[in-house]
mmCIF file of C-alpha atoms and ligand atoms in Angstrom:
data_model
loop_
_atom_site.group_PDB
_atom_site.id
_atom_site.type_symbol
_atom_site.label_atom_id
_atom_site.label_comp_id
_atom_site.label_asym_id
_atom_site.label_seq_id
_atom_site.Cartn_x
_atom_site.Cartn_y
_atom_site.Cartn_z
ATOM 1 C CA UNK Z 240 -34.846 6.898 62.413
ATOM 2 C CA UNK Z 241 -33.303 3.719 63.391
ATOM 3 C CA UNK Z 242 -35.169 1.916 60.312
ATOM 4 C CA UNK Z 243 -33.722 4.606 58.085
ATOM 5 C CA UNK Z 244 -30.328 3.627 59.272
ATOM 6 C CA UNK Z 245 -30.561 -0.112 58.857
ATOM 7 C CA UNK Z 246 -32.095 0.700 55.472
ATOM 8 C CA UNK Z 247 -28.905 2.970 54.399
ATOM 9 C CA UNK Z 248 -26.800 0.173 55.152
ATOM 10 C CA UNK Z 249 -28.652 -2.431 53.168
ATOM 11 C CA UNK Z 250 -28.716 -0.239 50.218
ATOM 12 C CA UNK Z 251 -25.028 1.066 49.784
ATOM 13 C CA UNK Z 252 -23.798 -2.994 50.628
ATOM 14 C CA UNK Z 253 -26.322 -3.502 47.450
ATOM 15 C CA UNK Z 254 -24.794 -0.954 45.419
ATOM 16 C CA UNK Z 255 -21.025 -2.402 46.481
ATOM 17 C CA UNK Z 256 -21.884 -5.507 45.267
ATOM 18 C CA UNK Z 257 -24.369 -5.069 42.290
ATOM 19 C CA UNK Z 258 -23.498 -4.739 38.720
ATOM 20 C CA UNK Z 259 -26.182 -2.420 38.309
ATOM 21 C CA UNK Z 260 -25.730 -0.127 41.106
ATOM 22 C CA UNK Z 261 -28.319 2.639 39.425
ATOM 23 C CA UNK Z 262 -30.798 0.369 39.911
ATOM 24 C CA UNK Z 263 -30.622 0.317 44.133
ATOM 25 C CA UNK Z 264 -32.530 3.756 43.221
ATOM 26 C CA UNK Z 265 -35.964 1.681 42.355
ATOM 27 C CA UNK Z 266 -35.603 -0.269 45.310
ATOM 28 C CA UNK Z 267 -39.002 -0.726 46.859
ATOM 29 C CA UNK Z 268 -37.423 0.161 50.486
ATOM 30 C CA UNK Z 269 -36.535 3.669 49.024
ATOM 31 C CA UNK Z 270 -39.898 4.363 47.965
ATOM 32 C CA UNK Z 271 -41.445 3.201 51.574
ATOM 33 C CA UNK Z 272 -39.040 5.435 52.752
ATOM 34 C CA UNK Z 273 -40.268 8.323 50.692
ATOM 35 C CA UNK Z 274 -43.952 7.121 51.305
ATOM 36 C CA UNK Z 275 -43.635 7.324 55.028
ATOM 37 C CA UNK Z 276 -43.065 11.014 55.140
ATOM 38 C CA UNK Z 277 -47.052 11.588 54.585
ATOM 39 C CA UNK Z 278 -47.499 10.128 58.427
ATOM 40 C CA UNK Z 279 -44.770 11.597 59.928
ATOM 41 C CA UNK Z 280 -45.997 14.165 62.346
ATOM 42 C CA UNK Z 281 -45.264 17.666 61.409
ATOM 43 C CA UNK Z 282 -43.072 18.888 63.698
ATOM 44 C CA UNK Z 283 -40.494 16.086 62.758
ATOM 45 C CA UNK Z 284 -41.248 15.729 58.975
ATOM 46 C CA UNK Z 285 -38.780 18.579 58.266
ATOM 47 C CA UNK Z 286 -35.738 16.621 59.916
ATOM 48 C CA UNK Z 287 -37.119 13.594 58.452
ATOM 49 C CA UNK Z 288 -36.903 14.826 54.791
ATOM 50 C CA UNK Z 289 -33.444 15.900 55.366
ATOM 51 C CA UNK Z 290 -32.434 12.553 56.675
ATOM 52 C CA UNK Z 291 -33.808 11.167 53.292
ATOM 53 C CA UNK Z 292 -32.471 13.306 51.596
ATOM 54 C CA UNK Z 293 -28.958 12.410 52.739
ATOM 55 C CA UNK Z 294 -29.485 9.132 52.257
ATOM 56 C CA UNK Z 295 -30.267 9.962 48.763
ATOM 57 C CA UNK Z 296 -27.322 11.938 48.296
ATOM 58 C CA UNK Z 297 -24.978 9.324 49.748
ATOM 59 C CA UNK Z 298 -26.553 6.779 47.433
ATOM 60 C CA UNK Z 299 -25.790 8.661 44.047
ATOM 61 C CA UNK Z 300 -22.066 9.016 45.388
ATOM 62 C CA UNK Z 301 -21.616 5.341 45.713
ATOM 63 C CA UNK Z 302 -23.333 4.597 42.687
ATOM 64 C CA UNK Z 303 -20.997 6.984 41.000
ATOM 65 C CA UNK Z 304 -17.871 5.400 42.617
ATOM 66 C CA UNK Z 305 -19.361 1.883 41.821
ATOM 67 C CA UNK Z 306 -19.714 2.177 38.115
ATOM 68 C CA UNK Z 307 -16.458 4.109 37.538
ATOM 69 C CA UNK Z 308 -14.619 0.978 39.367
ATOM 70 C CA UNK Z 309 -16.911 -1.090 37.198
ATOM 71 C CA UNK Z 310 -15.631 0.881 33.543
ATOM 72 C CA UNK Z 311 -12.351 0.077 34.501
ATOM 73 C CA UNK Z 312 -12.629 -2.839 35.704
ATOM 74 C CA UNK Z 313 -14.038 -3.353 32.017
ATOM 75 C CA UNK Z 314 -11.311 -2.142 30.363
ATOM 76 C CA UNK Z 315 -7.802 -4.146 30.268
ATOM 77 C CA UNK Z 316 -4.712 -2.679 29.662
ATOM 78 C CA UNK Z 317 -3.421 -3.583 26.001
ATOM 79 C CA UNK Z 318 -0.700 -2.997 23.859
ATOM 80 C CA UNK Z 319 -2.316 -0.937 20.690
ATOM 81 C CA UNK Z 320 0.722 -1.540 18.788
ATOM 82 C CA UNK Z 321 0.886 -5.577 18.953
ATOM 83 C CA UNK Z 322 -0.743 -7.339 15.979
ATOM 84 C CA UNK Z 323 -1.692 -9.965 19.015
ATOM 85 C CA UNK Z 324 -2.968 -9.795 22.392
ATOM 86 C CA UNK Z 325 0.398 -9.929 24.582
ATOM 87 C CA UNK Z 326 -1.947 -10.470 27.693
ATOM 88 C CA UNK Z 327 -3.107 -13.770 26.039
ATOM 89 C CA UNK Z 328 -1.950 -16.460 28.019
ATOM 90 C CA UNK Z 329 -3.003 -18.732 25.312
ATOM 91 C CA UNK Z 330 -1.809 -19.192 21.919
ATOM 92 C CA UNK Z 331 -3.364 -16.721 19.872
ATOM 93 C CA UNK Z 332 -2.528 -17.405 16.288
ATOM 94 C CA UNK Z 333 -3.533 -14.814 13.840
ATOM 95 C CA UNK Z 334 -6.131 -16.288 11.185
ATOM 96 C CA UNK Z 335 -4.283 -15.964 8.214
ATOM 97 C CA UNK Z 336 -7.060 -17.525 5.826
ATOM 98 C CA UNK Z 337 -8.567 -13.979 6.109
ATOM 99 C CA UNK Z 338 -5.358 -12.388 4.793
ATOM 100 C CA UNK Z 339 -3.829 -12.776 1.008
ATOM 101 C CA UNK Z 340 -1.334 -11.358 -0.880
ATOM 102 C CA UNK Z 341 -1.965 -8.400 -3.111
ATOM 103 C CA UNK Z 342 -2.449 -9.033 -6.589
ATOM 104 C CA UNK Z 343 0.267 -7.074 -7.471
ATOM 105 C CA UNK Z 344 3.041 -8.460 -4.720
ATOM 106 C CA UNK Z 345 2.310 -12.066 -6.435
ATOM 107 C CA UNK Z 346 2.674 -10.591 -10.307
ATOM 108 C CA UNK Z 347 5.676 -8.525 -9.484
ATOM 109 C CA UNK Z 348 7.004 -11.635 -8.076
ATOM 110 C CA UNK Z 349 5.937 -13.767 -11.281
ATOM 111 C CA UNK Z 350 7.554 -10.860 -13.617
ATOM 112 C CA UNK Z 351 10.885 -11.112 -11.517
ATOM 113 C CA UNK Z 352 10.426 -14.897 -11.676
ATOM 114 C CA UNK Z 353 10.471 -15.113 -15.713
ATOM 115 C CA UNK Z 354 13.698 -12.812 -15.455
ATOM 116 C CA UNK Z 355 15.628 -14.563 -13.433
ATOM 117 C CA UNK Z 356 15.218 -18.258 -14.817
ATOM 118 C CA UNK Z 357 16.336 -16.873 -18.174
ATOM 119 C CA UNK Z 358 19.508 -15.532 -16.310
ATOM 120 C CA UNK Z 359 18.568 -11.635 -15.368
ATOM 121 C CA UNK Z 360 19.308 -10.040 -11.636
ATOM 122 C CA UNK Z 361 16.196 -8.691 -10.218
ATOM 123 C CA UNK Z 362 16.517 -5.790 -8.196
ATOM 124 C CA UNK Z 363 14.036 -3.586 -6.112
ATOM 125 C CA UNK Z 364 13.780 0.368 -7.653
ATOM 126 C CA UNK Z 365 14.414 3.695 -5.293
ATOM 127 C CA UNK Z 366 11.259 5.548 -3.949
ATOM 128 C CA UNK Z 367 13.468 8.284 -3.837
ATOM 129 C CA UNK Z 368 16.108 9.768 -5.723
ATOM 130 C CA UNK Z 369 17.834 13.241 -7.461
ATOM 131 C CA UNK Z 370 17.681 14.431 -10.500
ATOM 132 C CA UNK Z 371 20.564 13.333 -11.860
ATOM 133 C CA UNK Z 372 19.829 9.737 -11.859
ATOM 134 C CA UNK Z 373 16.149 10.293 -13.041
ATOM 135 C CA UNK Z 374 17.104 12.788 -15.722
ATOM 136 C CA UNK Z 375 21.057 13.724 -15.879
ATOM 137 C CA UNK Z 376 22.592 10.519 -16.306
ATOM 138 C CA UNK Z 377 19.781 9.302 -19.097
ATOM 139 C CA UNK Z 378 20.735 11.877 -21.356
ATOM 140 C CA UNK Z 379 17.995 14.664 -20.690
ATOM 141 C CA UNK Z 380 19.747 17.772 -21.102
ATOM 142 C CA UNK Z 381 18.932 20.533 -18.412
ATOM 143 C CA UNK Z 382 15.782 22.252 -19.551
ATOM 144 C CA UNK Z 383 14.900 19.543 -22.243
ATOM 145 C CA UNK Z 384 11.323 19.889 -22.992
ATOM 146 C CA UNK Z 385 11.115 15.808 -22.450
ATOM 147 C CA UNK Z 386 11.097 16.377 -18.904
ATOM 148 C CA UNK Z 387 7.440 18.054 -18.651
ATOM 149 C CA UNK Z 388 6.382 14.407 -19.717
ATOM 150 C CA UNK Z 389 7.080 12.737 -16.701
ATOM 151 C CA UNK Z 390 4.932 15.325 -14.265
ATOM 152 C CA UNK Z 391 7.432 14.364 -11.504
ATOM 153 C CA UNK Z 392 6.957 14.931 -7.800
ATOM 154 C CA UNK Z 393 9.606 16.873 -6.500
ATOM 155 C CA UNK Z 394 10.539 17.917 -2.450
ATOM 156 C CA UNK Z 395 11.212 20.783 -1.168
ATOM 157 C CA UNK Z 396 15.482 19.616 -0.608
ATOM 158 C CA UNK Z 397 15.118 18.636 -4.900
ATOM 159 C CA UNK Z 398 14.909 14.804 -4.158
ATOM 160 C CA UNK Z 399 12.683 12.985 -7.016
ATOM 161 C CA UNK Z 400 10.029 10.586 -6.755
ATOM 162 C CA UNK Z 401 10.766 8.567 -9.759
ATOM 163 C CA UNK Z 402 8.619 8.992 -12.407
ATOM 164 C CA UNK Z 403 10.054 5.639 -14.097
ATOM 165 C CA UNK Z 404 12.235 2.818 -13.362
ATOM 166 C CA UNK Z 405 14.809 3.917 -16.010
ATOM 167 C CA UNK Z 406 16.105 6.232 -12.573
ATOM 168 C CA UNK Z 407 17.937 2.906 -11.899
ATOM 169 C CA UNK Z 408 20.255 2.559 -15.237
ATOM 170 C CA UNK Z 409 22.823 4.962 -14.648
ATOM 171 C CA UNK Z 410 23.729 2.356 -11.033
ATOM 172 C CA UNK Z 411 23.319 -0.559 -12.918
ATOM 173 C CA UNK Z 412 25.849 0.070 -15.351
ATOM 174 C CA UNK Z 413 28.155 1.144 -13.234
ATOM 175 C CA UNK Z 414 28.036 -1.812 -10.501
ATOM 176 C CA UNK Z 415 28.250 -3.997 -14.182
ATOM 177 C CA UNK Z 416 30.838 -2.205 -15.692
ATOM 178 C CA UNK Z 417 33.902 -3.907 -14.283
ATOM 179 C CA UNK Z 418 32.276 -7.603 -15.120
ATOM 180 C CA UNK Z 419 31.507 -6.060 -18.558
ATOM 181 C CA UNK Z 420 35.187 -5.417 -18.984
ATOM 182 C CA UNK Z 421 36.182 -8.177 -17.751
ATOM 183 C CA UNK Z 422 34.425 -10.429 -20.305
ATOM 184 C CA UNK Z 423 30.865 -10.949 -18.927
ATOM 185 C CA UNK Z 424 27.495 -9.258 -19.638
ATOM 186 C CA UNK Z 425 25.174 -7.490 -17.473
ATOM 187 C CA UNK Z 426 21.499 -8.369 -17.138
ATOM 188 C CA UNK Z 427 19.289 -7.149 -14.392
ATOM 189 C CA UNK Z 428 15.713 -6.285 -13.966
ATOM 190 C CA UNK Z 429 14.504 -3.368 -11.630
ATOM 191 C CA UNK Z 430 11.384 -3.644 -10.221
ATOM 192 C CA UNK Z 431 9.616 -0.849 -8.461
ATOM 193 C CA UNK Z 432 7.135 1.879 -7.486
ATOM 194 C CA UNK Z 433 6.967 4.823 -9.116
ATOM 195 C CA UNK Z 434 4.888 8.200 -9.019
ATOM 196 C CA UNK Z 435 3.851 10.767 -11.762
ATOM 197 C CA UNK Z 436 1.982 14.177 -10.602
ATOM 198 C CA UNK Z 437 -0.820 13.658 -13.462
ATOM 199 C CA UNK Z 438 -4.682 13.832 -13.481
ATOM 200 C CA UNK Z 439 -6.102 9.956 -13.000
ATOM 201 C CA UNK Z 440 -8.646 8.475 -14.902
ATOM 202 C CA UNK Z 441 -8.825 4.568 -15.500
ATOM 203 C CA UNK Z 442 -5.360 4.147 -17.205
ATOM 204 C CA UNK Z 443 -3.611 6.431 -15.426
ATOM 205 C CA UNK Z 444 -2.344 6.453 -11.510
ATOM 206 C CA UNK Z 445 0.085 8.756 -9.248
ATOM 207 C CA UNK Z 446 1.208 5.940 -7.887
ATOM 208 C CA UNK Z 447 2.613 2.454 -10.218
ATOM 209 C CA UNK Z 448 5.249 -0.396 -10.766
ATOM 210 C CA UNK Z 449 7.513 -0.839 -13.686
ATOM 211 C CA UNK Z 450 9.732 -3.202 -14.616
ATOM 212 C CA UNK Z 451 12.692 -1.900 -16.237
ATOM 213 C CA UNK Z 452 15.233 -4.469 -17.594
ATOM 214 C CA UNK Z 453 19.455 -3.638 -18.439
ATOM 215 C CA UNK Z 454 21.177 -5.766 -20.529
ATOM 216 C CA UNK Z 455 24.686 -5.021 -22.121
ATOM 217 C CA UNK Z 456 27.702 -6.792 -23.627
ATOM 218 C CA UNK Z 457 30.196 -6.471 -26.380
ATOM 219 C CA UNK Z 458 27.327 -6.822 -29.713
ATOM 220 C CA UNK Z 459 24.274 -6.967 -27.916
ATOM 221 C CA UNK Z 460 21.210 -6.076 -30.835
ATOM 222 C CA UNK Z 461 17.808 -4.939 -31.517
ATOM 223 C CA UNK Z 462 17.099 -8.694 -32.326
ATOM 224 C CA UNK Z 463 17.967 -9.954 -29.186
ATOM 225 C CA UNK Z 464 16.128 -7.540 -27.240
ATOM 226 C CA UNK Z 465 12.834 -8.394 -29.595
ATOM 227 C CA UNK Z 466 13.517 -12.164 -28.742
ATOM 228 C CA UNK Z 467 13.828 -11.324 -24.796
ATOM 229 C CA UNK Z 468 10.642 -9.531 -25.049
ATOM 230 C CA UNK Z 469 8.769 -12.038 -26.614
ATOM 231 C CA UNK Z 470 9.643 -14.889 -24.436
ATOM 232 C CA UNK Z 471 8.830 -12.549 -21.298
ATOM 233 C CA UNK Z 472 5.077 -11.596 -22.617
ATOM 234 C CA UNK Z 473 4.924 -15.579 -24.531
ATOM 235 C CA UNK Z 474 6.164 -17.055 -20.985
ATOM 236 C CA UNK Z 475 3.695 -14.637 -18.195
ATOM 237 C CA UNK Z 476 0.628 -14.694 -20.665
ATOM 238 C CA UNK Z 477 1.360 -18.644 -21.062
ATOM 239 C CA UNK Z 478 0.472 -18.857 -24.970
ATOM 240 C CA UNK Z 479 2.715 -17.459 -28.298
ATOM 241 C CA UNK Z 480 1.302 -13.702 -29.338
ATOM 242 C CA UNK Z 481 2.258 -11.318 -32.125
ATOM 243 C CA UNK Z 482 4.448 -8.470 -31.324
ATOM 244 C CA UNK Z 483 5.267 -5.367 -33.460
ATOM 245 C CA UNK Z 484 7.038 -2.117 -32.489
ATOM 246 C CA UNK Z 485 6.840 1.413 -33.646
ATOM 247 C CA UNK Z 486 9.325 4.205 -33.600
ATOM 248 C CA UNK Z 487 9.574 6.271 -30.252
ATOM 249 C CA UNK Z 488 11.402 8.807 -28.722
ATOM 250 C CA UNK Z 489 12.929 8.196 -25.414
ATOM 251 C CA UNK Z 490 16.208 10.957 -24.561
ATOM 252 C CA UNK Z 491 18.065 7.478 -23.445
ATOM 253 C CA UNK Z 492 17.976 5.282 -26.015
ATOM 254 C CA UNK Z 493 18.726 5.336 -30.012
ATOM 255 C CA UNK Z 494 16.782 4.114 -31.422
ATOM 256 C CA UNK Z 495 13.663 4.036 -29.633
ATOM 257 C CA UNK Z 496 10.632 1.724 -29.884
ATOM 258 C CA UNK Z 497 7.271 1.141 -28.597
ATOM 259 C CA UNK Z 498 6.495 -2.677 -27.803
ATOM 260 C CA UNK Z 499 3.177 -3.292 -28.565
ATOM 261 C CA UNK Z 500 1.460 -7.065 -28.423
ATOM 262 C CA UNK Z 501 -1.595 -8.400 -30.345
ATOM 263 C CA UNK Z 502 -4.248 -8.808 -27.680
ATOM 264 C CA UNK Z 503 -4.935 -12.497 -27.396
ATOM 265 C CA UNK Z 504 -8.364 -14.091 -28.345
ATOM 266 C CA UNK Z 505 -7.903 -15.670 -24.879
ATOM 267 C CA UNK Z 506 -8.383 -12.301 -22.640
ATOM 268 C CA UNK Z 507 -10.913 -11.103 -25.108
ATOM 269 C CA UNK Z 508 -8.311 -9.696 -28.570
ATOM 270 C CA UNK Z 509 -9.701 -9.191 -31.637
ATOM 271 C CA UNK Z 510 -7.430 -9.637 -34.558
ATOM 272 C CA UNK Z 511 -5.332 -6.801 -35.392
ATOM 273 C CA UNK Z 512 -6.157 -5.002 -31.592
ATOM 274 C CA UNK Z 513 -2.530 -4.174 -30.477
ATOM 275 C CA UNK Z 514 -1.518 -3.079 -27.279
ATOM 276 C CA UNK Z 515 1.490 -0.892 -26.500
ATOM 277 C CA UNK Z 516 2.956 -2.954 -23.821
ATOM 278 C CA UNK Z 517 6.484 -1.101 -23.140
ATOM 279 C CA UNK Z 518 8.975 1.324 -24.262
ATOM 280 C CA UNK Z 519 12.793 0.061 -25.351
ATOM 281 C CA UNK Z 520 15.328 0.694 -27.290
ATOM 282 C CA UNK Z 521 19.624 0.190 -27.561
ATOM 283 C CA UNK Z 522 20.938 2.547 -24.887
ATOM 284 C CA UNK Z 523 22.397 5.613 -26.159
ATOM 285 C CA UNK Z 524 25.822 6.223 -26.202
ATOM 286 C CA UNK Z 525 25.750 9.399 -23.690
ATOM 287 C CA UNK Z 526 24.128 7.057 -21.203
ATOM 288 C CA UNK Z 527 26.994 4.596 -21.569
ATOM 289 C CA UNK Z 528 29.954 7.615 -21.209
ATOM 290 C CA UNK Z 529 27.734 9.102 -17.536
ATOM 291 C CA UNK Z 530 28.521 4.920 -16.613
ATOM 292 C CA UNK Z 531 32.122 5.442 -17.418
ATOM 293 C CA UNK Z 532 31.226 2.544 -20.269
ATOM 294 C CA UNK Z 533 32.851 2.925 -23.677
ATOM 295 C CA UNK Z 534 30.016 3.122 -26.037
ATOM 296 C CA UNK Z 535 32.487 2.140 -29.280
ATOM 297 C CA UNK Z 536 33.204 -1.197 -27.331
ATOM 298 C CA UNK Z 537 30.049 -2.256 -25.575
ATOM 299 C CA UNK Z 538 26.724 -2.259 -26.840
ATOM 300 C CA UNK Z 539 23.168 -2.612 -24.770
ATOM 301 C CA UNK Z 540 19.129 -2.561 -24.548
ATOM 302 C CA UNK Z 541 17.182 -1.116 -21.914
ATOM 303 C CA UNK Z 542 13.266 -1.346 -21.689
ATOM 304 C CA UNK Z 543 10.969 -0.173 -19.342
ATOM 305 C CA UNK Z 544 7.007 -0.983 -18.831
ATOM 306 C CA UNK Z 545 3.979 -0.634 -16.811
ATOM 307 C CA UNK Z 546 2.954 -4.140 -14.503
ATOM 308 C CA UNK Z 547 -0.758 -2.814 -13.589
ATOM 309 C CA UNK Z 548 -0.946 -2.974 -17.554
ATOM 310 C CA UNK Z 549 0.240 -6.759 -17.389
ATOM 311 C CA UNK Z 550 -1.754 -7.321 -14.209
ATOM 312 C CA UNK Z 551 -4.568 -5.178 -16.101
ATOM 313 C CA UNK Z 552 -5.059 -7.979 -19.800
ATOM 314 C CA UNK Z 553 -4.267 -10.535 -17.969
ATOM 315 C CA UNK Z 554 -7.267 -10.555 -15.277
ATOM 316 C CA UNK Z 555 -9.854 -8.157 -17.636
ATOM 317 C CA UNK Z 556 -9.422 -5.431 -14.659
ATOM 318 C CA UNK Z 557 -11.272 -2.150 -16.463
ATOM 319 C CA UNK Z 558 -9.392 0.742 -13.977
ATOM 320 C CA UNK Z 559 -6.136 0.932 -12.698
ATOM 321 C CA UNK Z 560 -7.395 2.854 -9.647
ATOM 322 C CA UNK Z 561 -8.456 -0.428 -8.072
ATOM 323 C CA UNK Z 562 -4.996 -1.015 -7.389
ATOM 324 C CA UNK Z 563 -4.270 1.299 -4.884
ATOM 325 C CA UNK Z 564 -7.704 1.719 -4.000
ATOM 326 C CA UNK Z 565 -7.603 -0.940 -0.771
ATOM 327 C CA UNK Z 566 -11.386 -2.077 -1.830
ATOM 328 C CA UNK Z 567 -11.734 -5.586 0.102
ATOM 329 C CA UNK Z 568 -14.569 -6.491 -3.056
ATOM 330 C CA UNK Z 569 -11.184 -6.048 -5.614
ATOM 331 C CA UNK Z 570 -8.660 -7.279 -3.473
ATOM 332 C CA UNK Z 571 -10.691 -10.527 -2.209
ATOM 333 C CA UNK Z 572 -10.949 -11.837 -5.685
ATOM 334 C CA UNK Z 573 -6.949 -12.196 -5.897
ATOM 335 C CA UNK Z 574 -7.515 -14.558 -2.473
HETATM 336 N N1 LIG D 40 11.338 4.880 -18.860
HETATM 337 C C1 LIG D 40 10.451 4.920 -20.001
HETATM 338 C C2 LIG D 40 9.067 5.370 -19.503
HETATM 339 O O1 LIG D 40 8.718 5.123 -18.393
HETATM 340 C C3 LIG D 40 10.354 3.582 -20.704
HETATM 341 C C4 LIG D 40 11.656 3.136 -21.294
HETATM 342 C C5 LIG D 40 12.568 2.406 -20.547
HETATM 343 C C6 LIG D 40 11.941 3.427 -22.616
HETATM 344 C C7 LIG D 40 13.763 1.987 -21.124
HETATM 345 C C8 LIG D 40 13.113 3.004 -23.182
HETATM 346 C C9 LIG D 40 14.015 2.283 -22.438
HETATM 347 O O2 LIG D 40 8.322 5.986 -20.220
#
């Protein structure tokens, strides 16, 4: 019995200092232990198997205590909402080469970019608004079929998700108005999400940018408005291109046209392959009177278009889904 003592000892020190405590179970003094009991004469073997068998039992306790000190010894403390490890004591500098911008944070910066150096404010576009600066103000009247076409998402309290860009017109003419008055023109481009409620193929997403552009002074014209266009798609596609229009119906402007440009031989065109690029038009006189802007006096254009489409010609991308889609294989070839 004294042996089975010193043995006890010798095991539970090994299992208090072992990183694999469960394996002080295969030691060979266990088994001698356990092969002794054969010679042990009979009348002690009984008290002898107990004593074992305590020893066993006090073994699997420590191992159990041992490798739950071990797991958390493993495991330091960290702060799960730190984009760096704050227990660092070293410098731990993100790697940023693994990281780019998305392609369309860099083009929505490029469209704002052409704006402004010919003289336009850019602005970002509400996520959120009411119906009365989506629809009210822009000369949809209550109930007019032309609402149905922009499928809009709608919560519960009758906030909008804008459907387009155009939700910023009705502010923008007002926060111009007194510099209008007062001599000076207003030109500002609002750039922003938007969200339609509409089945998705490859043209077609819930969830988009537009660029909607303002502009308004005392005999602003169609002409004008042509000539701004065609700089804009001349200056981001970097080489001269047809453009035509078409008649259009938009509730907030009179008239109303569809921008369309020839597809360049460059991104793959054929002669005579348009693409309908935007709508525009000269901003109707009810949109000017919800501004408090007299539409006898002051004259404007408005026009409002898709960037995925921009983003879409000029990089030969085939499905607009990509865009949102968070695929590393899309996004990496932007790096
Ligand atoms: N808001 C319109 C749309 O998204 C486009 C547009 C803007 C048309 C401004 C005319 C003037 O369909």
């Amino acid at each position: 019995m004294q042996d089975i003592e010193e043995i006890e000892k010798k095991l539970l020190s090994q299992v208090s200092t072992t990183n694999t405590p469960r394996d002080v179970l295969k030691s060979p003094d266990l088994k001698q232990l356990y092969g002794a009991i054969k010679s042990i004469a009979d009348e002690q073997r009984s008290a002898y198997g107990k004593r074992i068998n305590d020893l066993k039992l006090s073994l699997e306790s420590s191992i159990l205590k041992r490798e739950a000190d071990l797991d958390n010894a493993a495991v330091e403390s960290i702060d799960v909402t730190a984009p760096w490890d704050i227990n660092s004591v070293q410098v731990n500098l993100l790697p940023t080469n693994l990281g780019s911008q998305h392609p369309l944070t860099v083009e929505i910066e490029n469209v704002a970019d052409i704006f402004t150096r010919m003289g336009f404010e850019a602005i970002e576009s509400r996520q959120i608004d009411d119906d009365y600066h989506m629809f009210g103000s822009l000369n949809f009247p209550e109930n007019h079929p032309a609402r149905d076409g922009y499928d809009t998402f709608r919560t519960e309290e009758g906030f909008i998700a804008p459907a387009h860009t155009s939700t910023m017109q009705n502010r923008i003419l007002k926060a111009g108005k007194a510099k209008l008055e007062s001599g000076g023109q207003i030109g500002v481009v609002a750039l922003g999400r938007c969200f339609r409620n509409e089945d998705l193929d490859a043209t077609h997403e819930h969830t988009f940018y537009q660029y909607e552009g303002v502009f308004m002074s005392n005999d602003a014209n169609l002409g004008q408005m042509l000539g701004t266009l065609r700089s804009f798609f001349e200056c981001y596609y970097g080489q001269s291109l047809k453009i035509k229009t078409q008649p259009a119906y938009f509730p907030f402007v009179e008239p109303g046209l569809e921008f369309a440009i020839e597809k360049p031989a460059a991104l793959g065109g054929k002669p005579g392959e348009w693409l309908e690029m935007l709508g525009c038009g000269m901003i109707h006189p009810n949109v000017l009177l919800a501004a408090g802007i007299d539409p006898k006096k002051y004259r404007g254009f408005a026009w409002g278009g898709g960037i995925e489409r921009l983003v879409m010609l000029k990089y030969g991308i085939e499905d607009i889904r990509h865009f949102e889609s968070g695929k590393l294989q899309f996004l990496r070839k932007f790096a």
